[in-house]
mmCIF file of C-alpha atoms in Angstrom:
data_model
loop_
_atom_site.group_PDB
_atom_site.id
_atom_site.type_symbol
_atom_site.label_atom_id
_atom_site.label_comp_id
_atom_site.label_asym_id
_atom_site.label_seq_id
_atom_site.Cartn_x
_atom_site.Cartn_y
_atom_site.Cartn_z
ATOM 1 C CA GLY A 21 91.633 139.715 35.354
ATOM 2 C CA GLU A 22 88.040 138.782 35.779
ATOM 3 C CA ASP A 23 86.013 140.447 38.553
ATOM 4 C CA VAL A 24 85.696 138.687 41.876
ATOM 5 C CA GLU A 25 83.726 140.535 44.536
ATOM 6 C CA GLN A 26 83.264 139.961 48.226
ATOM 7 C CA SER A 27 82.085 142.029 51.181
ATOM 8 C CA LEU A 28 84.930 143.672 53.067
ATOM 9 C CA PHE A 29 84.052 143.004 56.711
ATOM 10 C CA LEU A 30 82.292 140.411 58.860
ATOM 11 C CA SER A 31 81.959 140.397 62.635
ATOM 12 C CA VAL A 32 80.856 137.184 64.320
ATOM 13 C CA ARG A 33 80.472 135.980 67.883
ATOM 14 C CA GLU A 34 82.690 133.134 69.049
ATOM 15 C CA GLY A 35 80.876 129.818 68.662
ATOM 16 C CA ASP A 36 78.506 131.091 65.955
ATOM 17 C CA SER A 37 78.766 130.208 62.265
ATOM 18 C CA SER A 38 80.421 132.624 59.832
ATOM 19 C CA VAL A 39 79.312 132.883 56.227
ATOM 20 C CA ILE A 40 81.508 134.705 53.726
ATOM 21 C CA ASN A 41 80.079 135.347 50.281
ATOM 22 C CA CYS A 42 81.738 135.879 46.928
ATOM 23 C CA THR A 43 80.547 136.501 43.383
ATOM 24 C CA TYR A 44 82.572 136.135 40.195
ATOM 25 C CA THR A 45 81.983 136.948 36.559
ATOM 26 C CA ASP A 46 84.109 134.482 34.578
ATOM 27 C CA SER A 47 81.782 131.740 33.393
ATOM 28 C CA SER A 48 84.782 129.645 32.323
ATOM 29 C CA SER A 49 86.119 129.403 35.892
ATOM 30 C CA THR A 50 86.925 125.802 36.625
ATOM 31 C CA TYR A 51 88.329 126.085 40.137
ATOM 32 C CA LEU A 52 87.241 128.337 42.984
ATOM 33 C CA TYR A 53 89.306 128.779 46.097
ATOM 34 C CA TRP A 54 89.253 130.171 49.584
ATOM 35 C CA TYR A 55 92.540 131.437 50.980
ATOM 36 C CA LYS A 56 93.161 132.660 54.531
ATOM 37 C CA GLN A 57 95.622 135.395 55.477
ATOM 38 C CA GLU A 58 96.560 135.813 59.119
ATOM 39 C CA PRO A 59 98.169 139.087 60.280
ATOM 40 C CA GLY A 60 101.713 139.510 58.969
ATOM 41 C CA ALA A 61 101.613 136.299 56.953
ATOM 42 C CA GLY A 62 101.156 135.164 53.389
ATOM 43 C CA LEU A 63 98.077 133.444 52.038
ATOM 44 C CA GLN A 64 97.293 129.869 52.885
ATOM 45 C CA LEU A 65 94.887 127.694 50.905
ATOM 46 C CA LEU A 66 91.886 126.704 53.030
ATOM 47 C CA THR A 67 89.846 124.771 50.527
ATOM 48 C CA TYR A 68 88.816 124.728 46.899
ATOM 49 C CA ILE A 69 85.935 123.432 44.811
ATOM 50 C CA PHE A 70 85.785 122.267 41.250
ATOM 51 C CA SER A 71 83.121 123.955 39.152
ATOM 52 C CA ASN A 72 81.122 120.776 38.563
ATOM 53 C CA MET A 73 80.494 120.437 42.303
ATOM 54 C CA ASP A 74 77.935 122.364 44.299
ATOM 55 C CA MET A 75 79.140 121.606 47.795
ATOM 56 C CA LYS A 76 82.282 120.538 49.583
ATOM 57 C CA GLN A 77 82.687 119.922 53.304
ATOM 58 C CA ASP A 78 85.967 119.740 55.173
ATOM 59 C CA GLN A 79 85.681 119.570 58.964
ATOM 60 C CA ARG A 80 84.334 122.970 60.072
ATOM 61 C CA LEU A 81 84.377 124.389 56.541
ATOM 62 C CA THR A 82 81.537 124.113 54.037
ATOM 63 C CA VAL A 83 81.831 125.559 50.545
ATOM 64 C CA LEU A 84 78.702 126.128 48.487
ATOM 65 C CA LEU A 85 78.827 126.924 44.779
ATOM 66 C CA ASN A 86 75.904 128.207 42.724
ATOM 67 C CA LYS A 87 77.352 128.137 39.243
ATOM 68 C CA LYS A 88 74.244 129.569 37.613
ATOM 69 C CA ASP A 89 74.434 132.697 39.792
ATOM 70 C CA LYS A 90 78.268 132.625 39.952
ATOM 71 C CA HIS A 91 78.064 132.733 43.731
ATOM 72 C CA LEU A 92 80.465 131.057 46.125
ATOM 73 C CA SER A 93 80.227 130.956 49.911
ATOM 74 C CA LEU A 94 82.356 129.704 52.764
ATOM 75 C CA ARG A 95 80.714 128.688 56.015
ATOM 76 C CA ILE A 96 82.857 128.256 59.120
ATOM 77 C CA ALA A 97 81.058 126.358 61.865
ATOM 78 C CA ASP A 98 81.748 127.057 65.547
ATOM 79 C CA THR A 99 83.907 130.096 64.763
ATOM 80 C CA GLN A 100 86.926 130.474 67.040
ATOM 81 C CA THR A 101 89.210 133.412 67.811
ATOM 82 C CA GLY A 102 91.887 131.749 65.675
ATOM 83 C CA ASP A 103 89.576 132.169 62.688
ATOM 84 C CA SER A 104 90.063 135.951 62.802
ATOM 85 C CA ALA A 105 91.812 136.718 59.516
ATOM 86 C CA ILE A 106 91.278 138.005 55.997
ATOM 87 C CA TYR A 107 89.594 135.484 53.698
ATOM 88 C CA PHE A 108 90.115 135.721 49.956
ATOM 89 C CA CYS A 109 87.931 134.202 47.315
ATOM 90 C CA ALA A 110 89.770 133.365 44.073
ATOM 91 C CA GLU A 111 88.921 131.785 40.756
ATOM 92 C CA SER A 112 90.880 130.293 37.897
ATOM 93 C CA SER A 113 90.240 128.682 34.569
ATOM 94 C CA ASP A 114 93.882 127.627 34.179
ATOM 95 C CA TYR A 115 96.912 128.242 36.375
ATOM 96 C CA LYS A 116 96.263 131.975 36.844
ATOM 97 C CA LEU A 117 94.360 133.158 39.920
ATOM 98 C CA SER A 118 92.056 136.185 40.163
ATOM 99 C CA PHE A 119 91.370 137.320 43.715
ATOM 100 C CA GLY A 120 88.642 139.238 45.430
ATOM 101 C CA ALA A 121 89.489 142.142 47.736
ATOM 102 C CA GLY A 122 89.278 139.966 50.848
ATOM 103 C CA THR A 123 86.803 139.791 53.754
ATOM 104 C CA THR A 124 88.180 140.709 57.175
ATOM 105 C CA VAL A 125 86.560 138.421 59.737
ATOM 106 C CA THR A 126 86.628 139.568 63.343
ATOM 107 C CA VAL A 127 85.608 137.085 66.015
ATOM 108 C CA ARG A 128 84.324 138.669 69.226
ATOM 109 C CA ALA A 129 84.009 136.924 72.566
ATOM 110 C CA GLU B 29 110.578 122.215 54.753
ATOM 111 C CA ALA B 30 108.719 123.222 51.585
ATOM 112 C CA GLN B 31 108.632 126.977 51.401
ATOM 113 C CA VAL B 32 108.735 130.189 49.413
ATOM 114 C CA THR B 33 111.137 132.789 50.786
ATOM 115 C CA GLN B 34 111.297 136.492 50.007
ATOM 116 C CA ASN B 35 113.900 139.086 50.836
ATOM 117 C CA PRO B 36 113.840 141.647 52.182
ATOM 118 C CA ARG B 37 110.695 141.453 54.326
ATOM 119 C CA TYR B 38 110.606 145.226 54.796
ATOM 120 C CA LEU B 39 112.118 147.959 52.671
ATOM 121 C CA ILE B 40 111.899 151.736 52.739
ATOM 122 C CA THR B 41 113.448 153.464 49.757
ATOM 123 C CA VAL B 42 113.337 156.705 47.800
ATOM 124 C CA THR B 43 111.840 157.486 44.426
ATOM 125 C CA GLY B 44 114.038 156.407 41.532
ATOM 126 C CA LYS B 45 116.459 154.147 43.394
ATOM 127 C CA LYS B 46 116.503 150.740 41.705
ATOM 128 C CA LEU B 47 115.681 147.787 43.904
ATOM 129 C CA THR B 48 115.244 144.031 43.648
ATOM 130 C CA VAL B 49 113.046 141.798 45.771
ATOM 131 C CA THR B 50 114.179 138.196 45.662
ATOM 132 C CA CYS B 51 111.935 135.134 45.681
ATOM 133 C CA SER B 52 113.063 131.545 45.978
ATOM 134 C CA GLN B 53 111.171 128.240 46.227
ATOM 135 C CA ASN B 54 112.496 124.790 47.105
ATOM 136 C CA MET B 55 109.641 122.694 45.706
ATOM 137 C CA ASN B 56 110.861 122.424 42.108
ATOM 138 C CA HIS B 57 107.746 124.281 40.994
ATOM 139 C CA GLU B 58 107.383 125.269 37.364
ATOM 140 C CA TYR B 59 105.063 128.225 37.954
ATOM 141 C CA MET B 60 105.983 131.361 39.901
ATOM 142 C CA SER B 61 104.135 134.623 40.248
ATOM 143 C CA TRP B 62 104.313 138.060 41.843
ATOM 144 C CA TYR B 63 101.325 139.851 43.353
ATOM 145 C CA ARG B 64 100.803 143.154 45.055
ATOM 146 C CA GLN B 65 98.233 143.567 47.809
ATOM 147 C CA ASP B 66 96.580 146.922 48.407
ATOM 148 C CA PRO B 67 93.718 147.717 50.812
ATOM 149 C CA GLY B 68 90.326 147.212 49.204
ATOM 150 C CA LEU B 69 91.860 145.794 46.014
ATOM 151 C CA GLY B 70 92.924 142.336 47.090
ATOM 152 C CA LEU B 71 95.831 140.708 45.285
ATOM 153 C CA ARG B 72 96.656 141.742 41.754
ATOM 154 C CA GLN B 73 99.073 139.796 39.632
ATOM 155 C CA ILE B 74 102.150 141.661 38.379
ATOM 156 C CA TYR B 75 104.085 139.041 36.396
ATOM 157 C CA TYR B 76 104.198 135.297 36.209
ATOM 158 C CA SER B 77 106.493 132.626 34.830
ATOM 159 C CA MET B 78 105.580 129.202 33.547
ATOM 160 C CA ASN B 79 109.182 127.973 33.438
ATOM 161 C CA VAL B 80 112.806 129.041 33.077
ATOM 162 C CA GLU B 81 113.154 131.916 30.600
ATOM 163 C CA VAL B 82 109.346 132.075 30.158
ATOM 164 C CA THR B 83 107.694 135.136 31.718
ATOM 165 C CA ASP B 84 104.490 137.008 30.990
ATOM 166 C CA LYS B 85 102.622 140.089 32.169
ATOM 167 C CA GLY B 86 99.857 139.881 34.719
ATOM 168 C CA ASP B 87 97.229 142.522 35.361
ATOM 169 C CA VAL B 88 99.462 145.343 36.670
ATOM 170 C CA PRO B 89 102.967 144.961 35.115
ATOM 171 C CA GLU B 90 103.785 148.658 34.578
ATOM 172 C CA GLY B 91 106.924 149.751 36.426
ATOM 173 C CA TYR B 92 108.132 146.205 37.136
ATOM 174 C CA LYS B 93 110.490 143.696 35.553
ATOM 175 C CA VAL B 94 111.153 140.048 36.324
ATOM 176 C CA SER B 95 113.583 137.365 35.250
ATOM 177 C CA ARG B 96 113.611 133.573 35.498
ATOM 178 C CA LYS B 97 117.134 132.367 34.868
ATOM 179 C CA GLU B 98 116.820 129.436 37.266
ATOM 180 C CA LYS B 99 113.799 127.391 38.218
ATOM 181 C CA ARG B 100 113.955 128.218 41.920
ATOM 182 C CA ASN B 101 114.381 132.014 41.703
ATOM 183 C CA PHE B 102 112.065 134.719 40.411
ATOM 184 C CA PRO B 103 113.275 138.213 41.358
ATOM 185 C CA LEU B 104 111.073 141.283 41.046
ATOM 186 C CA ILE B 105 112.894 144.389 39.839
ATOM 187 C CA LEU B 106 111.761 147.983 40.210
ATOM 188 C CA GLU B 107 114.059 150.011 37.953
ATOM 189 C CA SER B 108 112.764 153.415 39.096
ATOM 190 C CA PRO B 109 110.368 153.009 42.030
ATOM 191 C CA SER B 110 107.618 155.548 42.549
ATOM 192 C CA PRO B 111 105.366 156.196 45.572
ATOM 193 C CA ASN B 112 102.421 154.431 43.891
ATOM 194 C CA GLN B 113 104.436 151.214 44.131
ATOM 195 C CA THR B 114 104.248 151.356 47.913
ATOM 196 C CA SER B 115 102.518 148.085 48.666
ATOM 197 C CA LEU B 116 102.747 144.600 50.139
ATOM 198 C CA TYR B 117 104.269 142.166 47.648
ATOM 199 C CA PHE B 118 103.825 138.406 47.573
ATOM 200 C CA CYS B 119 105.633 135.793 45.587
ATOM 201 C CA ALA B 120 103.888 132.468 44.970
ATOM 202 C CA SER B 121 104.711 129.172 43.280
ATOM 203 C CA SER B 122 102.883 126.065 42.142
ATOM 204 C CA ARG B 123 103.345 123.066 39.881
ATOM 205 C CA GLY B 124 101.510 125.022 37.213
ATOM 206 C CA LEU B 125 98.686 122.573 36.720
ATOM 207 C CA PRO B 126 95.074 123.811 36.695
ATOM 208 C CA GLY B 127 93.632 123.716 40.180
ATOM 209 C CA ASP B 128 96.993 123.447 41.903
ATOM 210 C CA GLU B 129 97.493 125.185 45.215
ATOM 211 C CA GLN B 130 99.709 128.239 45.046
ATOM 212 C CA TYR B 131 102.199 128.494 47.900
ATOM 213 C CA PHE B 132 102.826 132.029 49.071
ATOM 214 C CA GLY B 133 105.878 133.678 50.537
ATOM 215 C CA PRO B 134 105.624 135.749 53.736
ATOM 216 C CA GLY B 135 105.415 139.064 51.890
ATOM 217 C CA THR B 136 107.629 142.123 51.405
ATOM 218 C CA ARG B 137 106.338 145.457 52.629
ATOM 219 C CA LEU B 138 107.775 148.170 50.395
ATOM 220 C CA THR B 139 107.520 151.898 51.077
ATOM 221 C CA VAL B 140 108.686 154.367 48.426
ATOM 222 C CA THR B 141 109.026 157.971 49.622
#
């Protein structure tokens, strides 16, 4: 599959904002996703953005897409302990998903 | 409740002993897929199926087989498991339309000794 890269770890203080970054290489990507994986569980879709958008907001989540630079970010406002998880960036140009390695977010008190 | 189920959840086996991991979905989804998750590598697709009797290789199909005889089931078969297939496996399903959410099973942790 196409390359999707993200940093592996992020530590954030409770109440601060978290920003998780992702870069991808497939210029034909039409959908970009953020999935969340809690310990011992499968992946759950958090949000997604269509490639003709540059921003999407959903409650505490803000997704920013820079299509020119092929850069995607997820901002979590007011990070809580329940936000501790692995976050995966993924892209698709059809029904097939290509995932990044995942960013482990640790929320400290 | 809409869900994807996998069995078993945990399995320890020995090299060369054939095994099957089952996957079932109750959402009438056309598309089903198997992934393996390894530390630092994220999820890599093994096989996928667009419909009954239609399967295709993903990025890492070597050492695996699948079948799709019924819409709801998509078993993953390891004919002769090897230690490098020790991993966490996820089954997923979706309607198969671009942009659709994929629903994931809870995962199967496989250890091959």
